[in-house]
Structure formats: structure tokens, C-alpha cells
Amino acid sequence: MPLSGTGPVAPSGDAAARLILLNGAPAVGKSTLARRYAEDRPLALVLDLDVLRRMLGRWREDPGAAGLRIRSVAAAAAREHLAAGYDVVVPQLVGRVEFIERLAAVAAEAGARFDEVYVLDEEANVVRRFAERTRAAAEPAHVEAHELLGGGEDGLREWHGVVARLAAERPHAVAVASVPGDVEATYRALLAAIGSG
């Protein structure tokens, strides 16, 4: 069951604010889902770490250090926003449980609910979607994701496996099937999975 607490009443009308981690392989639609969720909730905050990282000066010189720094910044921002009673959505590929547990602790400290969601698709679809997204180059973060992905297609398949294993092993996780080309269907599945209307 998701962690919960008795915090401030969320402006959205829920009993408490919620922190939603949307974890999944690259190109499954995590950021799109996060933005869609925020469209329905005034002042809900989308903390897209790939976008935030680009705000750090000379981050490309040490992407690993930049990633760690921006996770700390995101955790602090999430804590403040949740404490004010607003929802926070973090669309992020996370392969290690330490950051997941950190987000859960941030939610608990703020008296907010934590939803650990895995956005899943078949491996072949993930490879195809990632290639299509890279070719489209619609957002700088997508181009950078292609540049930073170690191992090319094999690396992408590895990440798919890591996410699938975490989704199966994490005790409070919920899974949402990403429907290619249908954001609304995937969004409805997300709401059903986390019990939000």
C-alpha cells in the first residue's frame, strides 16, 4: 500500500497532497503523463529531472555529478511544494531504490501520499519509441537522452529489464501499461492505478 500521512488538505480536494514517481524505460511517456496529470490539478508541480539538469552550468562535464545534485534539488523542491498542499509528479527513469526511498521519505515528512508507479511497455516497443523520439528531436532533453544512453540499443534493452524487475520486486509499486499513441487511455489507467479521479 502507498505510504500516507495526515498532512495539509490538498487544494485539489484530496485528503492529502501526493508525490507520484513515474518510473519507466526511456520513451514510454513518463513526462507526457506527468504534464497531463498537472493539467488537471492547479499548481501541481512536474519535477522533470532531465529538464532541471540542463539548468546546471557545464553539467555535461560531469553528468553523473549533475544528476546527483539535481536529485537533491528536486527532493527539496518536492518537500516544500507538498508541505504547501500541492501534488508533485516526478517522471524519471530510476534504476536504484535509494532515490525511490528518498522520495517516499520526502512524502512522509510532508504528510503526503507516495505513489510509486511503473509505466511499462514491451521491450520492442520501447526500442522503437526511443528511436522515433530521437529522430523527431522535439525536445532537447530527448536528444540528450540519446547521447547519454550508454550501450545504444543494448543499453536501452538493459534499462527495460531493470525497470521490469523493479516493478515486480517493489512491494508498494503499481504498474501502468503505456498505450502507444493514446495518452488519454494511459492517463486513465494511471488514475485508476493510483486511485485518483
CSV table of C-alpha atoms in Angstrom, one decimal:
chain,number,residue,atom,x,y,z
A,1,MET,CA,0.0,0.0,0.0
A,2,PRO,CA,1.2,3.5,-0.7
A,3,LEU,CA,2.7,5.5,2.2
A,4,SER,CA,0.3,8.1,3.6
A,5,GLY,CA,0.1,10.6,6.3
A,6,THR,CA,-2.1,13.3,7.8
A,7,GLY,CA,-0.8,16.5,6.1
A,8,PRO,CA,-2.5,19.6,4.8
A,9,VAL,CA,-5.6,19.4,2.7
A,10,ALA,CA,-4.5,19.5,-0.9
A,11,PRO,CA,-6.0,22.3,-3.0
A,12,SER,CA,-7.1,19.6,-5.5
A,13,GLY,CA,-9.6,18.4,-2.9
A,14,ASP,CA,-7.8,15.1,-2.0
A,15,ALA,CA,-7.2,14.3,1.7
A,16,ALA,CA,-3.5,15.0,1.3
A,17,ALA,CA,-1.1,16.1,-1.4
A,18,ARG,CA,0.6,13.3,-3.3
A,19,LEU,CA,4.0,12.7,-4.7
A,20,ILE,CA,3.9,10.5,-7.8
A,21,LEU,CA,7.0,8.8,-9.1
A,22,LEU,CA,6.5,7.8,-12.7
A,23,ASN,CA,9.3,5.3,-13.4
A,24,GLY,CA,9.9,3.6,-16.7
A,25,ALA,CA,12.3,3.0,-19.5
A,26,PRO,CA,13.1,5.9,-21.8
A,27,ALA,CA,10.4,7.0,-24.3
A,28,VAL,CA,7.4,5.2,-22.6
A,29,GLY,CA,5.7,8.6,-22.0
A,30,LYS,CA,6.6,9.4,-18.4
A,31,SER,CA,7.0,13.2,-19.0
A,32,THR,CA,3.9,13.3,-21.1
A,33,LEU,CA,1.8,11.6,-18.4
A,34,ALA,CA,3.2,13.9,-15.8
A,35,ARG,CA,2.3,17.0,-17.8
A,36,ARG,CA,-1.2,15.5,-18.4
A,37,TYR,CA,-1.7,14.9,-14.7
A,38,ALA,CA,-0.7,18.5,-13.9
A,39,GLU,CA,-3.1,19.9,-16.5
A,40,ASP,CA,-6.0,18.7,-14.3
A,41,ARG,CA,-4.6,20.0,-10.9
A,42,PRO,CA,-3.9,23.7,-10.3
A,43,LEU,CA,-0.4,24.3,-9.2
A,44,ALA,CA,0.6,20.6,-9.3
A,45,LEU,CA,4.4,20.6,-10.0
A,46,VAL,CA,6.1,18.4,-12.6
A,47,LEU,CA,9.7,17.9,-11.5
A,48,ASP,CA,11.4,16.6,-14.7
A,49,LEU,CA,14.9,15.9,-13.6
A,50,ASP,CA,16.2,15.8,-17.2
A,51,VAL,CA,14.9,19.3,-17.8
A,52,LEU,CA,16.2,20.6,-14.4
A,53,ARG,CA,19.7,19.1,-15.0
A,54,ARG,CA,20.0,21.3,-18.1
A,55,MET,CA,19.8,24.4,-15.8
A,56,LEU,CA,23.1,23.5,-14.1
A,57,GLY,CA,26.1,25.3,-15.6
A,58,ARG,CA,28.5,23.0,-17.5
A,59,TRP,CA,26.6,19.9,-16.4
A,60,ARG,CA,27.9,17.9,-19.5
A,61,GLU,CA,31.4,17.9,-18.0
A,62,ASP,CA,30.2,15.5,-15.3
A,63,PRO,CA,26.7,14.2,-16.0
A,64,GLY,CA,26.8,11.8,-13.0
A,65,ALA,CA,27.6,14.6,-10.5
A,66,ALA,CA,25.0,16.8,-12.1
A,67,GLY,CA,22.4,14.0,-11.8
A,68,LEU,CA,23.1,13.6,-8.1
A,69,ARG,CA,23.0,17.3,-7.5
A,70,ILE,CA,19.7,17.8,-9.3
A,71,ARG,CA,18.1,14.9,-7.4
A,72,SER,CA,18.8,16.7,-4.2
A,73,VAL,CA,17.4,19.9,-5.6
A,74,ALA,CA,14.3,18.0,-6.7
A,75,ALA,CA,13.8,16.4,-3.3
A,76,ALA,CA,14.0,19.8,-1.6
A,77,ALA,CA,11.5,21.4,-4.1
A,78,ALA,CA,9.1,18.4,-3.7
A,79,ARG,CA,9.3,18.7,0.1
A,80,GLU,CA,8.3,22.4,0.1
A,81,HIS,CA,5.6,22.0,-2.5
A,82,LEU,CA,4.0,19.0,-0.8
A,83,ALA,CA,4.1,20.8,2.6
A,84,ALA,CA,2.1,23.6,0.9
A,85,GLY,CA,-0.5,21.1,0.0
A,86,TYR,CA,0.2,20.6,-3.7
A,87,ASP,CA,0.8,17.5,-5.8
A,88,VAL,CA,4.2,16.7,-7.2
A,89,VAL,CA,5.0,14.4,-10.1
A,90,VAL,CA,8.5,13.1,-10.8
A,91,PRO,CA,8.8,11.5,-14.3
A,92,GLN,CA,12.2,9.8,-14.0
A,93,LEU,CA,13.9,6.6,-15.0
A,94,VAL,CA,15.2,5.3,-11.7
A,95,GLY,CA,17.2,2.1,-11.5
A,96,ARG,CA,18.3,2.2,-7.9
A,97,VAL,CA,16.0,2.0,-4.9
A,98,GLU,CA,17.8,4.7,-2.9
A,99,PHE,CA,16.2,7.6,-4.8
A,100,ILE,CA,12.8,5.9,-4.7
A,101,GLU,CA,13.1,5.6,-0.9
A,102,ARG,CA,14.3,9.2,-0.6
A,103,LEU,CA,11.1,10.4,-2.4
A,104,ALA,CA,9.0,8.2,-0.2
A,105,ALA,CA,10.6,9.7,2.9
A,106,VAL,CA,10.1,13.3,1.5
A,107,ALA,CA,6.4,12.5,1.0
A,108,ALA,CA,6.1,11.0,4.5
A,109,GLU,CA,7.8,14.1,6.1
A,110,ALA,CA,5.3,16.4,4.3
A,111,GLY,CA,2.3,14.2,5.4
A,112,ALA,CA,1.7,13.4,1.7
A,113,ARG,CA,0.8,10.2,-0.1
A,114,PHE,CA,3.6,8.5,-2.1
A,115,ASP,CA,2.7,6.6,-5.3
A,116,GLU,CA,5.4,4.5,-6.9
A,117,VAL,CA,4.2,3.9,-10.5
A,118,TYR,CA,5.9,2.0,-13.2
A,119,VAL,CA,5.0,2.9,-16.8
A,120,LEU,CA,5.6,-0.2,-18.8
A,121,ASP,CA,5.7,-1.3,-22.5
A,122,GLU,CA,7.1,-4.2,-24.4
A,123,GLU,CA,10.8,-4.2,-25.0
A,124,ALA,CA,10.4,-4.0,-28.8
A,125,ASN,CA,8.0,-1.1,-28.4
A,126,VAL,CA,10.4,0.8,-26.1
A,127,VAL,CA,13.3,0.4,-28.7
A,128,ARG,CA,11.0,1.6,-31.5
A,129,ARG,CA,9.6,4.5,-29.5
A,130,PHE,CA,13.0,5.7,-28.3
A,131,ALA,CA,14.3,5.7,-31.9
A,132,GLU,CA,11.3,7.6,-33.2
A,133,ARG,CA,11.6,10.2,-30.4
A,134,THR,CA,15.3,10.7,-31.1
A,135,ARG,CA,14.6,11.2,-34.8
A,136,ALA,CA,11.9,13.7,-34.0
A,137,ALA,CA,14.3,15.7,-31.7
A,138,ALA,CA,11.3,17.6,-30.5
A,139,GLU,CA,12.8,18.4,-27.1
A,140,PRO,CA,16.5,19.0,-26.1
A,141,ALA,CA,16.2,16.5,-23.2
A,142,HIS,CA,15.2,13.8,-25.7
A,143,VAL,CA,18.3,14.4,-27.8
A,144,GLU,CA,20.5,14.4,-24.7
A,145,ALA,CA,18.9,11.2,-23.5
A,146,HIS,CA,20.1,9.6,-26.7
A,147,GLU,CA,23.6,11.0,-26.3
A,148,LEU,CA,23.8,9.9,-22.6
A,149,LEU,CA,22.4,6.4,-23.0
A,150,GLY,CA,25.4,4.1,-22.8
A,151,GLY,CA,25.4,1.0,-24.9
A,152,GLY,CA,23.0,2.1,-27.6
A,153,GLU,CA,20.1,-0.3,-28.2
A,154,ASP,CA,21.6,-2.9,-25.9
A,155,GLY,CA,21.7,-0.3,-23.1
A,156,LEU,CA,18.1,0.5,-23.7
A,157,ARG,CA,17.1,-3.1,-23.5
A,158,GLU,CA,19.1,-3.4,-20.2
A,159,TRP,CA,17.2,-0.4,-18.8
A,160,HIS,CA,13.9,-2.1,-19.8
A,161,GLY,CA,14.9,-5.1,-17.9
A,162,VAL,CA,15.9,-3.1,-14.8
A,163,VAL,CA,12.6,-1.3,-14.7
A,164,ALA,CA,10.6,-4.5,-15.2
A,165,ARG,CA,12.5,-6.2,-12.3
A,166,LEU,CA,11.9,-3.2,-10.0
A,167,ALA,CA,8.2,-3.1,-10.9
A,168,ALA,CA,8.0,-6.8,-9.9
A,169,GLU,CA,10.1,-6.5,-6.7
A,170,ARG,CA,8.9,-3.3,-5.1
A,171,PRO,CA,6.3,-4.0,-2.5
A,172,HIS,CA,4.1,-0.9,-3.0
A,173,ALA,CA,4.6,-0.4,-6.7
A,174,VAL,CA,1.7,-0.2,-9.2
A,175,ALA,CA,2.1,-0.8,-12.9
A,176,VAL,CA,0.5,1.1,-15.8
A,177,ALA,CA,0.6,-0.1,-19.4
A,178,SER,CA,1.7,2.7,-21.7
A,179,VAL,CA,-0.6,2.7,-24.7
A,180,PRO,CA,1.4,3.9,-27.7
A,181,GLY,CA,-0.2,6.8,-29.4
A,182,ASP,CA,-3.0,7.1,-26.8
A,183,VAL,CA,-2.1,9.5,-24.0
A,184,GLU,CA,-5.6,9.6,-22.7
A,185,ALA,CA,-6.0,5.9,-22.3
A,186,THR,CA,-2.7,5.7,-20.5
A,187,TYR,CA,-3.7,8.6,-18.3
A,188,ARG,CA,-7.0,7.0,-17.3
A,189,ALA,CA,-5.0,3.8,-16.5
A,190,LEU,CA,-2.7,5.9,-14.3
A,191,LEU,CA,-5.6,7.5,-12.4
A,192,ALA,CA,-7.2,4.1,-11.8
A,193,ALA,CA,-3.9,2.6,-10.6
A,194,ILE,CA,-3.4,5.3,-8.0
A,195,GLY,CA,-7.0,5.6,-7.0
A,196,SER,CA,-7.4,9.2,-8.2
A,197,GLY,CA,-10.3,10.7,-10.1
